[in-house]
Short mmCIF file of C-alpha atoms in Angstrom, two decimals:
data_model
loop_
_atom_site.label_atom_id
_atom_site.label_comp_id
_atom_site.label_asym_id
_atom_site.label_seq_id
_atom_site.Cartn_x
_atom_site.Cartn_y
_atom_site.Cartn_z
CA UNK A 1 22.14 -16.37 6.40
CA UNK A 2 22.71 -13.10 8.26
CA UNK A 3 20.06 -13.32 11.00
CA UNK A 4 19.97 -16.93 12.25
CA UNK A 5 18.46 -15.95 15.58
CA UNK A 6 15.48 -14.31 13.86
CA UNK A 7 15.06 -17.10 11.36
CA UNK A 8 14.81 -19.61 14.19
CA UNK A 9 12.01 -17.55 15.70
CA UNK A 10 10.01 -17.95 12.48
CA UNK A 11 10.20 -21.61 11.51
CA UNK A 12 7.19 -21.23 9.20
CA UNK A 13 8.49 -18.24 7.26
CA UNK A 14 9.44 -18.78 3.64
CA UNK A 15 11.07 -16.75 0.92
CA UNK A 16 10.31 -16.23 -2.80
CA UNK A 17 11.46 -14.94 -6.26
CA UNK A 18 11.21 -14.05 -10.09
CA UNK A 19 13.41 -14.68 -13.29
CA UNK A 20 13.97 -13.18 -16.75
CA UNK A 21 15.68 -14.94 -19.64
CA UNK A 22 15.72 -13.28 -23.01
CA UNK A 23 12.04 -13.68 -23.85
CA UNK A 24 10.09 -14.08 -20.69
CA UNK A 25 10.10 -13.38 -16.99
CA UNK A 26 10.24 -16.47 -14.78
CA UNK A 27 9.04 -15.96 -11.26
CA UNK A 28 9.81 -17.58 -7.96
CA UNK A 29 7.81 -16.16 -5.11
CA UNK A 30 8.23 -16.72 -1.41
CA UNK A 31 5.55 -17.36 1.15
CA UNK A 32 6.02 -15.38 4.33
CA UNK A 33 3.96 -16.69 7.23
CA UNK A 34 0.69 -18.59 7.62
CA UNK A 35 -1.23 -15.34 8.05
CA UNK A 36 -0.01 -14.25 4.64
CA UNK A 37 -0.20 -17.57 2.86
CA UNK A 38 -3.80 -16.91 1.93
CA UNK A 39 -3.17 -13.21 1.33
CA UNK A 40 -0.50 -11.25 -0.52
CA UNK A 41 1.66 -14.15 -1.75
CA UNK A 42 -1.38 -15.96 -3.15
CA UNK A 43 -2.52 -12.72 -4.81
CA UNK A 44 0.91 -12.39 -6.45
CA UNK A 45 1.01 -16.04 -7.49
CA UNK A 46 -2.47 -15.81 -9.02
CA UNK A 47 -1.45 -12.64 -10.86
CA UNK A 48 1.65 -14.38 -12.21
CA UNK A 49 -0.41 -17.26 -13.57
CA UNK A 50 -2.24 -14.85 -15.90
CA UNK A 51 0.92 -13.09 -17.10
CA UNK A 52 2.31 -14.69 -20.28
CA UNK A 53 5.87 -13.68 -19.38
CA UNK A 54 5.93 -14.80 -15.75
CA UNK A 55 6.44 -18.24 -14.24
CA UNK A 56 6.60 -18.90 -10.53
CA UNK A 57 9.58 -21.24 -10.32
CA UNK A 58 10.55 -21.60 -6.65
CA UNK A 59 9.82 -20.89 -3.02
CA UNK A 60 12.14 -21.03 -0.03
CA UNK A 61 11.42 -22.34 3.46
CA UNK A 62 13.33 -23.99 6.26
CA UNK A 63 10.52 -26.51 6.76
CA UNK A 64 11.01 -28.70 3.70
CA UNK A 65 7.78 -30.62 4.13
CA UNK A 66 5.74 -27.45 4.47
CA UNK A 67 7.47 -25.92 1.46
CA UNK A 68 6.91 -29.04 -0.62
CA UNK A 69 3.20 -29.12 0.24
CA UNK A 70 2.83 -25.42 -0.55
CA UNK A 71 4.69 -25.79 -3.85
CA UNK A 72 2.58 -28.77 -4.85
CA UNK A 73 -0.65 -26.98 -4.01
CA UNK A 74 0.29 -23.98 -6.16
CA UNK A 75 2.13 -25.86 -8.95
CA UNK A 76 5.53 -24.36 -8.11
CA UNK A 77 8.24 -26.66 -9.47
CA UNK A 78 11.17 -25.96 -7.11
CA UNK A 79 11.80 -25.41 -3.42
CA UNK A 80 14.80 -24.19 -1.43
CA UNK A 81 15.37 -24.78 2.26
CA UNK A 82 16.95 -21.37 2.92
CA UNK A 83 16.46 -17.85 1.62
CA UNK A 84 20.10 -17.63 0.59
CA UNK A 85 19.83 -20.81 -1.46
CA UNK A 86 16.98 -19.24 -3.37
CA UNK A 87 19.06 -16.11 -4.03
CA UNK A 88 21.93 -18.29 -5.23
CA UNK A 89 19.68 -20.06 -7.76
CA UNK A 90 20.93 -18.96 -11.22
CA UNK A 91 17.56 -19.70 -12.84
CA UNK A 92 15.90 -16.91 -10.85
CA UNK A 93 16.03 -13.26 -11.89
CA UNK A 94 13.78 -11.55 -9.35
CA UNK A 95 12.21 -12.15 -5.98
CA UNK A 96 9.00 -11.19 -4.24
CA UNK A 97 9.76 -10.30 -0.61
CA UNK A 98 6.77 -10.39 1.77
CA UNK A 99 8.78 -11.19 4.89
CA UNK A 100 8.05 -9.39 8.17
CA UNK A 101 8.81 -5.67 7.83
CA UNK A 102 11.95 -5.91 9.92
CA UNK A 103 13.51 -8.34 7.44
CA UNK A 104 12.73 -6.36 4.29
CA UNK A 105 15.95 -4.35 4.17
CA UNK A 106 18.31 -7.25 4.85
CA UNK A 107 16.88 -9.66 2.31
CA UNK A 108 16.25 -7.05 -0.36
CA UNK A 109 19.85 -5.90 -0.13
CA UNK A 110 21.06 -9.50 -0.28
CA UNK A 111 18.87 -10.03 -3.34
CA UNK A 112 20.43 -7.02 -5.04
CA UNK A 113 23.89 -8.33 -4.24
CA UNK A 114 22.79 -11.56 -5.93
CA UNK A 115 21.72 -9.48 -8.98
CA UNK A 116 18.00 -10.13 -8.49
CA UNK A 117 15.20 -7.67 -9.08
CA UNK A 118 12.84 -7.26 -6.11
CA UNK A 119 9.09 -6.82 -5.81
CA UNK A 120 9.13 -5.60 -2.22
CA UNK A 121 6.03 -5.79 -0.06
CA UNK A 122 5.00 -2.51 1.54
CA UNK A 123 6.11 -0.87 3.70
CA UNK A 124 9.42 -1.09 1.90
CA UNK A 125 11.51 -1.17 5.08
CA UNK A 126 11.33 -0.45 8.82
CA UNK A 127 12.06 3.28 8.85
CA UNK A 128 13.29 6.22 6.79
CA UNK A 129 16.96 5.57 7.53
CA UNK A 130 16.68 2.10 6.03
CA UNK A 131 14.75 3.52 3.07
CA UNK A 132 17.53 5.99 2.30
CA UNK A 133 20.15 3.26 2.72
CA UNK A 134 18.28 0.93 0.35
CA UNK A 135 17.06 3.24 -2.41
CA UNK A 136 20.27 5.28 -2.49
CA UNK A 137 22.44 2.16 -2.45
CA UNK A 138 25.17 1.99 -5.11
CA UNK A 139 23.85 -1.42 -6.13
CA UNK A 140 20.85 0.45 -7.55
CA UNK A 141 22.42 3.77 -8.51
CA UNK A 142 25.66 2.52 -10.07
CA UNK A 143 24.07 -0.01 -12.39
CA UNK A 144 22.21 2.42 -14.63
CA UNK A 145 18.85 1.20 -13.43
CA UNK A 146 19.56 -2.38 -14.50
CA UNK A 147 18.27 -3.66 -11.15
CA UNK A 148 14.66 -2.91 -10.23
CA UNK A 149 13.13 -2.59 -6.76
CA UNK A 150 9.43 -1.81 -6.54
CA UNK A 151 7.69 -0.83 -3.31
CA UNK A 152 4.56 -2.93 -3.84
CA UNK A 153 1.79 -0.40 -3.23
CA UNK A 154 -0.59 -2.36 -5.42
CA UNK A 155 -3.60 -0.01 -5.11
CA UNK A 156 -1.81 2.71 -7.07
CA UNK A 157 -1.73 0.56 -10.22
CA UNK A 158 -5.47 0.01 -10.61
CA UNK A 159 -7.35 2.06 -13.27
CA UNK A 160 -9.93 3.17 -10.69
CA UNK A 161 -7.27 4.86 -8.57
CA UNK A 162 -5.75 6.59 -11.58
CA UNK A 163 -9.22 7.74 -12.65
CA UNK A 164 -9.86 9.07 -9.14
CA UNK A 165 -6.70 11.17 -9.28
CA UNK A 166 -7.84 12.83 -12.53
CA UNK A 167 -10.95 14.07 -10.73
CA UNK A 168 -8.94 16.01 -8.15
CA UNK A 169 -7.51 19.52 -8.22
CA UNK A 170 -4.56 19.09 -5.82
CA UNK A 171 -3.83 22.79 -5.31
CA UNK A 172 -7.47 23.41 -4.38
CA UNK A 173 -7.97 20.58 -1.90
CA UNK A 174 -9.19 21.87 1.45
CA UNK A 175 -9.51 18.58 3.28
CA UNK A 176 -8.88 14.90 2.64
CA UNK A 177 -9.94 12.10 4.98
CA UNK A 178 -8.74 8.52 4.53
CA UNK A 179 -10.42 5.85 6.66
CA UNK A 180 -9.76 2.12 6.61
CA UNK A 181 -10.28 -0.81 8.94
CA UNK A 182 -10.10 -4.55 9.39
CA UNK A 183 -12.75 -6.27 11.51
CA UNK A 184 -11.77 -8.02 14.75
CA UNK A 185 -10.33 -11.47 14.44
CA UNK A 186 -8.71 -11.12 11.00
CA UNK A 187 -5.29 -11.14 12.63
CA UNK A 188 -4.29 -12.62 15.97
CA UNK A 189 -3.08 -10.09 18.52
CA UNK A 190 0.36 -11.72 18.50
CA UNK A 191 0.59 -11.69 14.69
CA UNK A 192 3.88 -10.46 13.22
CA UNK A 193 2.05 -7.23 12.31
CA UNK A 194 1.85 -6.49 16.02
CA UNK A 195 5.47 -7.09 17.04
CA UNK A 196 7.69 -4.07 17.52
CA UNK A 197 10.89 -6.10 17.08
CA UNK A 198 9.74 -6.87 13.53
CA UNK A 199 8.74 -3.27 12.75
CA UNK A 200 5.04 -3.96 13.13
CA UNK A 201 2.11 -1.69 13.86
CA UNK A 202 -1.15 -0.64 12.28
CA UNK A 203 0.47 2.43 10.69
CA UNK A 204 3.09 0.18 9.08
CA UNK A 205 0.45 -2.08 7.61
CA UNK A 206 -3.08 -0.85 6.98
CA UNK A 207 -2.25 2.76 7.80
CA UNK A 208 0.48 2.93 5.18
CA UNK A 209 -2.23 2.77 2.50
CA UNK A 210 -3.98 5.74 4.11
CA UNK A 211 -0.78 7.76 4.00
CA UNK A 212 -0.29 6.79 0.36
CA UNK A 213 -3.75 8.11 -0.52
CA UNK A 214 -3.03 11.51 1.07
CA UNK A 215 0.35 11.90 -0.63
CA UNK A 216 -1.12 10.93 -3.99
CA UNK A 217 -4.16 13.22 -3.65
CA UNK A 218 -2.19 16.33 -2.68
CA UNK A 219 0.59 15.44 -5.13
CA UNK A 220 3.27 16.51 -2.66
CA UNK A 221 4.65 15.96 0.81
CA UNK A 222 3.16 17.57 3.95
CA UNK A 223 4.82 20.51 5.68
CA UNK A 224 4.02 19.26 9.19
CA UNK A 225 2.36 16.51 11.17
CA UNK A 226 -0.23 18.40 13.19
CA UNK A 227 -1.45 15.60 15.44
CA UNK A 228 -1.09 11.86 15.91
CA UNK A 229 -2.75 9.47 18.34
CA UNK A 230 -2.38 5.72 18.67
CA UNK A 231 -4.58 3.16 20.36
CA UNK A 232 -2.11 0.65 21.71
CA UNK A 233 -2.52 -3.11 21.83
CA UNK A 234 -4.49 -4.50 24.79
CA UNK A 235 -2.73 -5.25 28.07
CA UNK A 236 -0.64 -8.37 27.82
CA UNK A 237 0.46 -7.62 24.25
CA UNK A 238 3.24 -5.48 22.79
CA UNK A 239 2.78 -1.95 24.18
CA UNK A 240 5.06 -0.45 21.54
CA UNK A 241 2.49 -1.39 18.91
CA UNK A 242 -0.42 0.67 17.61
CA UNK A 243 -3.60 -1.29 17.05
CA UNK A 244 -5.21 1.80 15.53
CA UNK A 245 -3.78 5.15 14.44
CA UNK A 246 -5.21 8.61 13.76
CA UNK A 247 -3.15 11.51 12.41
CA UNK A 248 -3.42 14.74 10.48
CA UNK A 249 -0.98 16.71 8.34
CA UNK A 250 -0.87 20.17 6.80
CA UNK A 251 0.10 20.30 3.13
CA UNK A 252 1.77 23.17 1.22
CA UNK A 253 -1.55 24.50 -0.15
CA UNK A 254 -2.91 24.82 3.39
CA UNK A 255 -5.10 21.76 3.02
CA UNK A 256 -5.41 19.24 5.84
CA UNK A 257 -5.08 15.50 5.35
CA UNK A 258 -6.34 13.09 8.01
CA UNK A 259 -6.10 9.33 8.35
CA UNK A 260 -7.76 6.82 10.62
CA UNK A 261 -6.71 3.19 10.38
CA UNK A 262 -7.93 0.45 12.69
CA UNK A 263 -6.71 -3.13 12.45
CA UNK A 264 -9.25 -4.39 15.01
CA UNK A 265 -12.32 -2.24 14.37
CA UNK A 266 -15.50 -3.25 16.15
CA UNK A 267 -18.95 -2.03 15.16
CA UNK A 268 -19.47 0.53 17.94
CA UNK A 269 -23.21 0.37 17.33
CA UNK A 270 -25.24 -1.75 19.74
CA UNK A 271 -21.97 -2.82 21.42
CA UNK A 272 -23.53 -5.85 23.05
CA UNK A 273 -24.26 -7.17 19.55
CA UNK A 274 -21.45 -5.84 17.38
CA UNK A 275 -18.22 -6.27 19.37
CA UNK A 276 -16.99 -8.72 16.75
CA UNK A 277 -18.58 -7.16 13.69
CA UNK A 278 -17.00 -4.55 11.40
CA UNK A 279 -18.03 -0.90 11.68
CA UNK A 280 -20.20 1.04 9.29
CA UNK A 281 -19.84 2.49 6.72
CA UNK A 282 -17.32 0.90 4.36
CA UNK A 283 -13.74 2.22 4.22
CA UNK A 284 -13.49 5.33 2.07
CA UNK A 285 -11.27 8.21 0.99
CA UNK A 286 -13.06 11.57 0.83
CA UNK A 287 -11.54 14.69 -0.72
CA UNK A 288 -13.24 18.06 -0.33
CA UNK A 289 -12.22 21.01 -2.50
CA UNK A 290 -12.47 24.71 -1.76
CA UNK A 291 -15.17 26.71 -3.48
CA UNK A 292 -14.44 27.88 -7.00
CA UNK A 293 -16.25 31.15 -7.75
CA UNK A 294 -16.89 32.44 -11.28
CA UNK A 295 -19.06 35.30 -12.56
CA UNK A 296 -22.32 34.12 -14.08
CA UNK A 297 -22.01 34.59 -17.87
CA UNK A 298 -25.63 35.61 -18.38
CA UNK A 299 -26.54 37.35 -15.13
CA UNK A 300 -24.56 40.54 -14.37
CA UNK A 301 -23.76 40.96 -10.68
CA UNK A 302 -24.28 37.28 -9.98
CA UNK A 303 -21.71 34.56 -9.38
CA UNK A 304 -21.70 30.79 -9.16
CA UNK A 305 -19.76 29.06 -6.39
CA UNK A 306 -18.99 25.37 -6.84
CA UNK A 307 -17.57 23.08 -4.18
CA UNK A 308 -16.55 19.59 -5.32
CA UNK A 309 -16.21 16.51 -3.14
CA UNK A 310 -14.86 13.24 -4.52
CA UNK A 311 -15.26 10.00 -2.57
CA UNK A 312 -13.54 6.69 -3.33
CA UNK A 313 -15.26 3.72 -1.72
CA UNK A 314 -13.15 0.58 -1.17
CA UNK A 315 -9.69 1.84 -2.12
CA UNK A 316 -7.98 -1.36 -0.97
CA UNK A 317 -9.82 -3.82 -3.21
CA UNK A 318 -11.20 -1.89 -6.20
CA UNK A 319 -11.02 -4.90 -8.50
CA UNK A 320 -13.66 -6.62 -6.36
CA UNK A 321 -15.90 -3.57 -6.06
CA UNK A 322 -15.55 0.18 -5.89
CA UNK A 323 -17.46 3.36 -6.48
CA UNK A 324 -16.32 6.92 -7.05
CA UNK A 325 -18.81 9.61 -6.08
CA UNK A 326 -18.35 13.06 -7.60
CA UNK A 327 -20.53 15.57 -5.77
CA UNK A 328 -20.67 19.18 -6.94
CA UNK A 329 -22.59 21.64 -4.77
CA UNK A 330 -23.53 24.83 -6.63
CA UNK A 331 -24.66 28.17 -5.25
CA UNK A 332 -25.95 31.06 -7.36
CA UNK A 333 -25.60 34.28 -5.37
CA UNK A 334 -25.07 38.01 -5.55
CA UNK A 335 -21.44 38.91 -6.12
CA UNK A 336 -21.76 41.96 -3.88
CA UNK A 337 -24.13 40.99 -1.05
CA UNK A 338 -23.74 37.23 -1.11
CA UNK A 339 -27.50 36.78 -1.10
CA UNK A 340 -28.30 33.28 -2.30
CA UNK A 341 -30.71 32.92 -5.18
CA UNK A 342 -30.45 29.19 -5.81
CA UNK A 343 -28.68 26.05 -4.63
CA UNK A 344 -28.43 22.67 -6.31
CA UNK A 345 -26.25 19.56 -6.32
CA UNK A 346 -25.01 17.40 -9.19
CA UNK A 347 -23.82 13.88 -8.36
CA UNK A 348 -22.12 11.25 -10.50
CA UNK A 349 -21.43 7.64 -9.51
CA UNK A 350 -18.49 6.20 -11.40
CA UNK A 351 -16.81 2.82 -11.75
CA UNK A 352 -13.58 2.27 -13.63
CA UNK A 353 -12.40 -1.31 -13.88
CA UNK A 354 -10.33 -0.92 -17.04
CA UNK A 355 -8.56 1.76 -19.02
CA UNK A 356 -6.93 1.49 -22.44
CA UNK A 357 -4.14 3.87 -21.39
CA UNK A 358 -3.15 1.52 -18.55
CA UNK A 359 -3.81 -1.78 -20.26
CA UNK A 360 -5.28 -5.01 -19.03
CA UNK A 361 -8.97 -5.75 -18.68
CA UNK A 362 -11.68 -5.56 -16.05
CA UNK A 363 -10.71 -8.93 -14.59
CA UNK A 364 -7.23 -7.76 -13.57
CA UNK A 365 -6.63 -7.28 -9.86
CA UNK A 366 -4.47 -4.52 -8.41
CA UNK A 367 -1.72 -7.13 -8.08
CA UNK A 368 -1.97 -8.11 -11.74
CA UNK A 369 -1.69 -4.45 -12.81
CA UNK A 370 1.29 -4.02 -10.50
CA UNK A 371 3.02 -7.12 -11.85
CA UNK A 372 2.53 -5.87 -15.40
CA UNK A 373 4.43 -2.67 -14.64
CA UNK A 374 7.13 -4.52 -12.70
CA UNK A 375 7.78 -6.71 -15.73
CA UNK A 376 7.69 -3.70 -18.05
CA UNK A 377 10.32 -1.92 -15.96
CA UNK A 378 12.62 -4.97 -15.92
CA UNK A 379 12.32 -5.32 -19.68
CA UNK A 380 12.87 -1.61 -20.30
CA UNK A 381 9.42 -1.05 -21.77
CA UNK A 382 7.62 2.27 -21.20
CA UNK A 383 4.57 0.75 -19.52
CA UNK A 384 1.65 2.84 -18.24
CA UNK A 385 3.76 5.42 -16.43
CA UNK A 386 2.40 4.33 -13.04
CA UNK A 387 5.33 3.59 -10.76
CA UNK A 388 6.68 3.99 -7.22
CA UNK A 389 10.28 5.18 -7.38
CA UNK A 390 12.88 5.16 -4.63
CA UNK A 391 12.43 8.80 -3.66
CA UNK A 392 8.70 8.17 -3.28
CA UNK A 393 9.39 5.23 -0.98
CA UNK A 394 11.79 7.29 1.13
CA UNK A 395 9.21 10.08 1.57
CA UNK A 396 6.59 7.51 2.56
CA UNK A 397 8.76 6.18 5.36
CA UNK A 398 9.66 9.70 6.51
CA UNK A 399 5.96 10.46 6.90
CA UNK A 400 5.39 7.26 8.87
CA UNK A 401 8.38 7.96 11.15
CA UNK A 402 7.16 11.52 11.77
CA UNK A 403 3.69 10.31 12.73
CA UNK A 404 5.07 7.83 15.25
CA UNK A 405 7.24 10.53 16.78
CA UNK A 406 4.32 12.96 16.94
CA UNK A 407 2.31 10.31 18.78
CA UNK A 408 5.12 9.93 21.33
CA UNK A 409 6.05 6.48 20.07
CA UNK A 410 9.36 5.07 18.94
CA UNK A 411 9.99 4.70 15.24
CA UNK A 412 10.27 1.09 14.13
CA UNK A 413 13.70 -0.46 14.81
CA UNK A 414 16.38 -1.65 12.42
CA UNK A 415 17.46 -5.21 13.07
CA UNK A 416 19.65 -5.64 9.99
CA UNK A 417 23.28 -6.58 10.70
CA UNK A 418 25.41 -3.42 10.71
CA UNK A 419 27.80 -4.77 8.09
CA UNK A 420 25.04 -4.66 5.48
CA UNK A 421 24.69 -0.87 5.68
#
């Protein structure tokens, strides 16, 4: 199995997969841990049930009774009592890997060696070195793209996110701020997300979405990490783990991107009342552009300056609800003296649950859109053009590593057996 000592530490962890005969994709998806059993794996399973070319065919777990109960509950026909047994199943063509971060590299590489495609839960691996080792692996590069690995950044596949990107002028962005949080109590303080040995941390989980939003908005990689600060776990818990993370980067156009992610965010208003309530307002991503100045066509000597701000509310779950605010602040002023003659603001409120160019309908979740493109890639179809390639995944992990180092923290460790590199 490769890491028996780690597997014994996680008796409730399971593994999963997908398959593709000549006409349809057949899926077998693994459940990771109890904290995830009502989260990502269920979201993927539900997405698969609405895809005409996908069938969830198996899960893997060491606890046979637990696996059988889970399979029965979700109408999954087969179970395996080890991850390797699932990879050895000839009826399976691809796997979904939502294991703890520290196990991503090992079991994705083993899946590739078993000739399985992989839908790989984000973050793809533990650090940038593992990312380079995985996405530059000959198993991927020497097979002409016949094997597919997708870093499962599901938010990027939703029509609302793609619409949001069309409203931005990347070269003219002055500032972008990405804020997200989970309320207290969603995850236990000893959850796998908060264990350094398993490559945990807020930046590796919730914060990775914030980093994705910055990289997508600017359309490039930052030139430097300007600052990074972590709020560590409380005393008595893993002190190598960030419970919250704040960082800022400078991008090639001079713009500044900032993130704040908090996996245990209390209200901070009327503390005696809100210690266990989420903060206000809702999570959002706000992008402010520099002024664009043009001569007024009908008023010689006058100019109009326009500054656009675009705000995406609820980036993480846009299929449930979202709103995109487009705010344009206009100033009519003298081109020589700068004296202001008039100011006004135009505001639009947009929602974008479906898009013919992407496909699907308004009922599709981010996970359903993501699965559609995963299947398209396996079948060699053009799809919507929305994708996360290996180079993208490597750059993502480089940015995460750099932020940890800037904050004076260790990058997340590799626990994969050396012989697999």
